[in-house]
Amino acid sequence: MTWSSFPCYDRVYHRVHHRVHHRVHDRVHDRVHHRVYHRVHHRVHHRVHHRVYHRVYHRVHDRVHHRVHDRVHDRWSTRGPVVVYQDPVVV
């Protein structure tokens, strides 16, 4: 008895093969997509993080710089250059 005596076998085989093929294809696709996604995500994340960090750094730096500059300017304009002399502490 050969497989050709079962015409339905062919149909079942194709259906199963089709399903398995799709499952394997999906799994491979997911894995590849995942890897690519992570690589791209990582690169983008670093770029964005760097840009955000840079922007925040500059904003904070500018604010601190202005505050210090204003304080020094106020001190100079009110009292003139004041040099405070302190005796060296002998331990």
mmCIF file with all atom_site columns, C-alpha atoms in Angstrom:
data_model
loop_
_atom_site.group_PDB
_atom_site.id
_atom_site.type_symbol
_atom_site.label_atom_id
_atom_site.label_alt_id
_atom_site.label_comp_id
_atom_site.label_asym_id
_atom_site.label_entity_id
_atom_site.label_seq_id
_atom_site.pdbx_PDB_ins_code
_atom_site.Cartn_x
_atom_site.Cartn_y
_atom_site.Cartn_z
_atom_site.occupancy
_atom_site.B_iso_or_equiv
_atom_site.pdbx_formal_charge
_atom_site.auth_seq_id
_atom_site.auth_comp_id
_atom_site.auth_asym_id
_atom_site.auth_atom_id
_atom_site.pdbx_PDB_model_num
ATOM 1  C CA . MET A 1 1  ? 0.000  0.000  0.000  1.00 0.00 ? 1  MET A CA 1
ATOM 2  C CA . THR A 1 2  ? 1.427  3.366  -0.961 1.00 0.00 ? 2  THR A CA 1
ATOM 3  C CA . TRP A 1 3  ? 0.662  6.874  0.227  1.00 0.00 ? 3  TRP A CA 1
ATOM 4  C CA . SER A 1 4  ? -1.047 7.586  -3.067 1.00 0.00 ? 4  SER A CA 1
ATOM 5  C CA . SER A 1 5  ? -3.901 5.358  -1.915 1.00 0.00 ? 5  SER A CA 1
ATOM 6  C CA . PHE A 1 6  ? -4.694 8.076  0.632  1.00 0.00 ? 6  PHE A CA 1
ATOM 7  C CA . PRO A 1 7  ? -5.544 11.235 -1.286 1.00 0.00 ? 7  PRO A CA 1
ATOM 8  C CA . CYS A 1 8  ? -6.516 12.928 1.962  1.00 0.00 ? 8  CYS A CA 1
ATOM 9  C CA . TYR A 1 9  ? -2.962 12.440 3.289  1.00 0.00 ? 9  TYR A CA 1
ATOM 10 C CA . ASP A 1 10 ? -1.660 14.901 0.749  1.00 0.00 ? 10 ASP A CA 1
ATOM 11 C CA . ARG A 1 11 ? -4.103 17.536 1.888  1.00 0.00 ? 11 ARG A CA 1
ATOM 12 C CA . VAL A 1 12 ? -3.354 16.970 5.582  1.00 0.00 ? 12 VAL A CA 1
ATOM 13 C CA . TYR A 1 13 ? 0.389  16.984 4.928  1.00 0.00 ? 13 TYR A CA 1
ATOM 14 C CA . HIS A 1 14 ? 0.140  20.297 3.103  1.00 0.00 ? 14 HIS A CA 1
ATOM 15 C CA . ARG A 1 15 ? -1.992 21.844 5.786  1.00 0.00 ? 15 ARG A CA 1
ATOM 16 C CA . VAL A 1 16 ? 0.396  20.743 8.557  1.00 0.00 ? 16 VAL A CA 1
ATOM 17 C CA . HIS A 1 17 ? 3.442  21.723 6.536  1.00 0.00 ? 17 HIS A CA 1
ATOM 18 C CA . HIS A 1 18 ? 1.911  25.119 5.875  1.00 0.00 ? 18 HIS A CA 1
ATOM 19 C CA . ARG A 1 19 ? 1.161  25.687 9.547  1.00 0.00 ? 19 ARG A CA 1
ATOM 20 C CA . VAL A 1 20 ? 4.641  24.570 10.652 1.00 0.00 ? 20 VAL A CA 1
ATOM 21 C CA . HIS A 1 21 ? 6.254  26.678 7.956  1.00 0.00 ? 21 HIS A CA 1
ATOM 22 C CA . HIS A 1 22 ? 4.386  29.764 9.143  1.00 0.00 ? 22 HIS A CA 1
ATOM 23 C CA . ARG A 1 23 ? 5.201  29.107 12.762 1.00 0.00 ? 23 ARG A CA 1
ATOM 24 C CA . VAL A 1 24 ? 8.912  28.712 12.015 1.00 0.00 ? 24 VAL A CA 1
ATOM 25 C CA . HIS A 1 25 ? 8.872  31.741 9.745  1.00 0.00 ? 25 HIS A CA 1
ATOM 26 C CA . ASP A 1 26 ? 7.166  33.837 12.425 1.00 0.00 ? 26 ASP A CA 1
ATOM 27 C CA . ARG A 1 27 ? 9.628  32.713 15.075 1.00 0.00 ? 27 ARG A CA 1
ATOM 28 C CA . VAL A 1 28 ? 12.644 33.509 12.886 1.00 0.00 ? 28 VAL A CA 1
ATOM 29 C CA . HIS A 1 29 ? 11.110 36.811 11.864 1.00 0.00 ? 29 HIS A CA 1
ATOM 30 C CA . ASP A 1 30 ? 10.420 37.717 15.493 1.00 0.00 ? 30 ASP A CA 1
ATOM 31 C CA . ARG A 1 31 ? 13.963 36.857 16.527 1.00 0.00 ? 31 ARG A CA 1
ATOM 32 C CA . VAL A 1 32 ? 15.532 38.856 13.691 1.00 0.00 ? 32 VAL A CA 1
ATOM 33 C CA . HIS A 1 33 ? 13.147 41.737 14.240 1.00 0.00 ? 33 HIS A CA 1
ATOM 34 C CA . HIS A 1 34 ? 13.887 41.674 17.960 1.00 0.00 ? 34 HIS A CA 1
ATOM 35 C CA . ARG A 1 35 ? 17.647 41.799 17.382 1.00 0.00 ? 35 ARG A CA 1
ATOM 36 C CA . VAL A 1 36 ? 17.385 44.600 14.823 1.00 0.00 ? 36 VAL A CA 1
ATOM 37 C CA . TYR A 1 37 ? 14.882 46.482 16.995 1.00 0.00 ? 37 TYR A CA 1
ATOM 38 C CA . HIS A 1 38 ? 17.192 46.291 20.010 1.00 0.00 ? 38 HIS A CA 1
ATOM 39 C CA . ARG A 1 39 ? 20.240 47.390 18.059 1.00 0.00 ? 39 ARG A CA 1
ATOM 40 C CA . VAL A 1 40 ? 18.395 50.369 16.555 1.00 0.00 ? 40 VAL A CA 1
ATOM 41 C CA . HIS A 1 41 ? 16.677 51.166 19.863 1.00 0.00 ? 41 HIS A CA 1
ATOM 42 C CA . HIS A 1 42 ? 20.033 51.097 21.664 1.00 0.00 ? 42 HIS A CA 1
ATOM 43 C CA . ARG A 1 43 ? 21.631 53.443 19.134 1.00 0.00 ? 43 ARG A CA 1
ATOM 44 C CA . VAL A 1 44 ? 18.663 55.846 19.181 1.00 0.00 ? 44 VAL A CA 1
ATOM 45 C CA . HIS A 1 45 ? 18.505 55.688 22.982 1.00 0.00 ? 45 HIS A CA 1
ATOM 46 C CA . HIS A 1 46 ? 22.172 56.678 23.279 1.00 0.00 ? 46 HIS A CA 1
ATOM 47 C CA . ARG A 1 47 ? 21.797 59.490 20.784 1.00 0.00 ? 47 ARG A CA 1
ATOM 48 C CA . VAL A 1 48 ? 18.668 60.851 22.497 1.00 0.00 ? 48 VAL A CA 1
ATOM 49 C CA . HIS A 1 49 ? 20.189 60.390 25.955 1.00 0.00 ? 49 HIS A CA 1
ATOM 50 C CA . HIS A 1 50 ? 23.304 62.268 24.880 1.00 0.00 ? 50 HIS A CA 1
ATOM 51 C CA . ARG A 1 51 ? 21.250 65.087 23.355 1.00 0.00 ? 51 ARG A CA 1
ATOM 52 C CA . VAL A 1 52 ? 18.985 65.392 26.417 1.00 0.00 ? 52 VAL A CA 1
ATOM 53 C CA . TYR A 1 53 ? 21.966 65.226 28.785 1.00 0.00 ? 53 TYR A CA 1
ATOM 54 C CA . HIS A 1 54 ? 23.748 67.891 26.761 1.00 0.00 ? 54 HIS A CA 1
ATOM 55 C CA . ARG A 1 55 ? 20.706 70.174 26.778 1.00 0.00 ? 55 ARG A CA 1
ATOM 56 C CA . VAL A 1 56 ? 20.121 69.756 30.535 1.00 0.00 ? 56 VAL A CA 1
ATOM 57 C CA . TYR A 1 57 ? 23.822 70.205 31.255 1.00 0.00 ? 57 TYR A CA 1
ATOM 58 C CA . HIS A 1 58 ? 23.911 73.453 29.289 1.00 0.00 ? 58 HIS A CA 1
ATOM 59 C CA . ARG A 1 59 ? 20.736 74.762 30.890 1.00 0.00 ? 59 ARG A CA 1
ATOM 60 C CA . VAL A 1 60 ? 22.007 74.033 34.421 1.00 0.00 ? 60 VAL A CA 1
ATOM 61 C CA . HIS A 1 61 ? 25.485 75.307 33.602 1.00 0.00 ? 61 HIS A CA 1
ATOM 62 C CA . ASP A 1 62 ? 24.086 78.568 32.188 1.00 0.00 ? 62 ASP A CA 1
ATOM 63 C CA . ARG A 1 63 ? 21.840 79.068 35.202 1.00 0.00 ? 63 ARG A CA 1
ATOM 64 C CA . VAL A 1 64 ? 24.689 78.449 37.676 1.00 0.00 ? 64 VAL A CA 1
ATOM 65 C CA . HIS A 1 65 ? 27.063 80.599 35.643 1.00 0.00 ? 65 HIS A CA 1
ATOM 66 C CA . HIS A 1 66 ? 24.585 83.497 35.631 1.00 0.00 ? 66 HIS A CA 1
ATOM 67 C CA . ARG A 1 67 ? 23.883 83.148 39.327 1.00 0.00 ? 67 ARG A CA 1
ATOM 68 C CA . VAL A 1 68 ? 27.603 83.184 40.198 1.00 0.00 ? 68 VAL A CA 1
ATOM 69 C CA . HIS A 1 69 ? 28.257 86.006 37.756 1.00 0.00 ? 69 HIS A CA 1
ATOM 70 C CA . ASP A 1 70 ? 25.427 88.106 39.255 1.00 0.00 ? 70 ASP A CA 1
ATOM 71 C CA . ARG A 1 71 ? 26.616 87.439 42.796 1.00 0.00 ? 71 ARG A CA 1
ATOM 72 C CA . VAL A 1 72 ? 30.206 88.425 41.963 1.00 0.00 ? 72 VAL A CA 1
ATOM 73 C CA . HIS A 1 73 ? 28.981 91.462 40.045 1.00 0.00 ? 73 HIS A CA 1
ATOM 74 C CA . ASP A 1 74 ? 26.792 92.584 42.971 1.00 0.00 ? 74 ASP A CA 1
ATOM 75 C CA . ARG A 1 75 ? 29.644 92.178 45.425 1.00 0.00 ? 75 ARG A CA 1
ATOM 76 C CA . TRP A 1 76 ? 31.994 94.186 43.239 1.00 0.00 ? 76 TRP A CA 1
ATOM 77 C CA . SER A 1 77 ? 29.482 96.956 42.542 1.00 0.00 ? 77 SER A CA 1
ATOM 78 C CA . THR A 1 78 ? 28.502 97.425 46.210 1.00 0.00 ? 78 THR A CA 1
ATOM 79 C CA . ARG A 1 79 ? 31.829 97.004 48.012 1.00 0.00 ? 79 ARG A CA 1
ATOM 80 C CA . GLY A 1 80 ? 34.482 96.960 45.382 1.00 0.00 ? 80 GLY A CA 1
ATOM 81 C CA . PRO A 1 81 ? 36.958 94.125 45.164 1.00 0.00 ? 81 PRO A CA 1
ATOM 82 C CA . VAL A 1 82 ? 37.022 92.907 48.755 1.00 0.00 ? 82 VAL A CA 1
ATOM 83 C CA . VAL A 1 83 ? 39.903 90.676 49.706 1.00 0.00 ? 83 VAL A CA 1
ATOM 84 C CA . VAL A 1 84 ? 39.236 88.938 52.983 1.00 0.00 ? 84 VAL A CA 1
ATOM 85 C CA . TYR A 1 85 ? 42.464 88.024 54.685 1.00 0.00 ? 85 TYR A CA 1
ATOM 86 C CA . GLN A 1 86 ? 42.394 85.146 57.123 1.00 0.00 ? 86 GLN A CA 1
ATOM 87 C CA . ASP A 1 87 ? 45.241 84.042 59.294 1.00 0.00 ? 87 ASP A CA 1
ATOM 88 C CA . PRO A 1 88 ? 46.463 80.610 58.369 1.00 0.00 ? 88 PRO A CA 1
ATOM 89 C CA . VAL A 1 89 ? 45.121 78.105 60.854 1.00 0.00 ? 89 VAL A CA 1
ATOM 90 C CA . VAL A 1 90 ? 47.922 76.435 62.766 1.00 0.00 ? 90 VAL A CA 1
ATOM 91 C CA . VAL A 1 91 ? 47.108 72.839 63.603 1.00 0.00 ? 91 VAL A CA 1
#
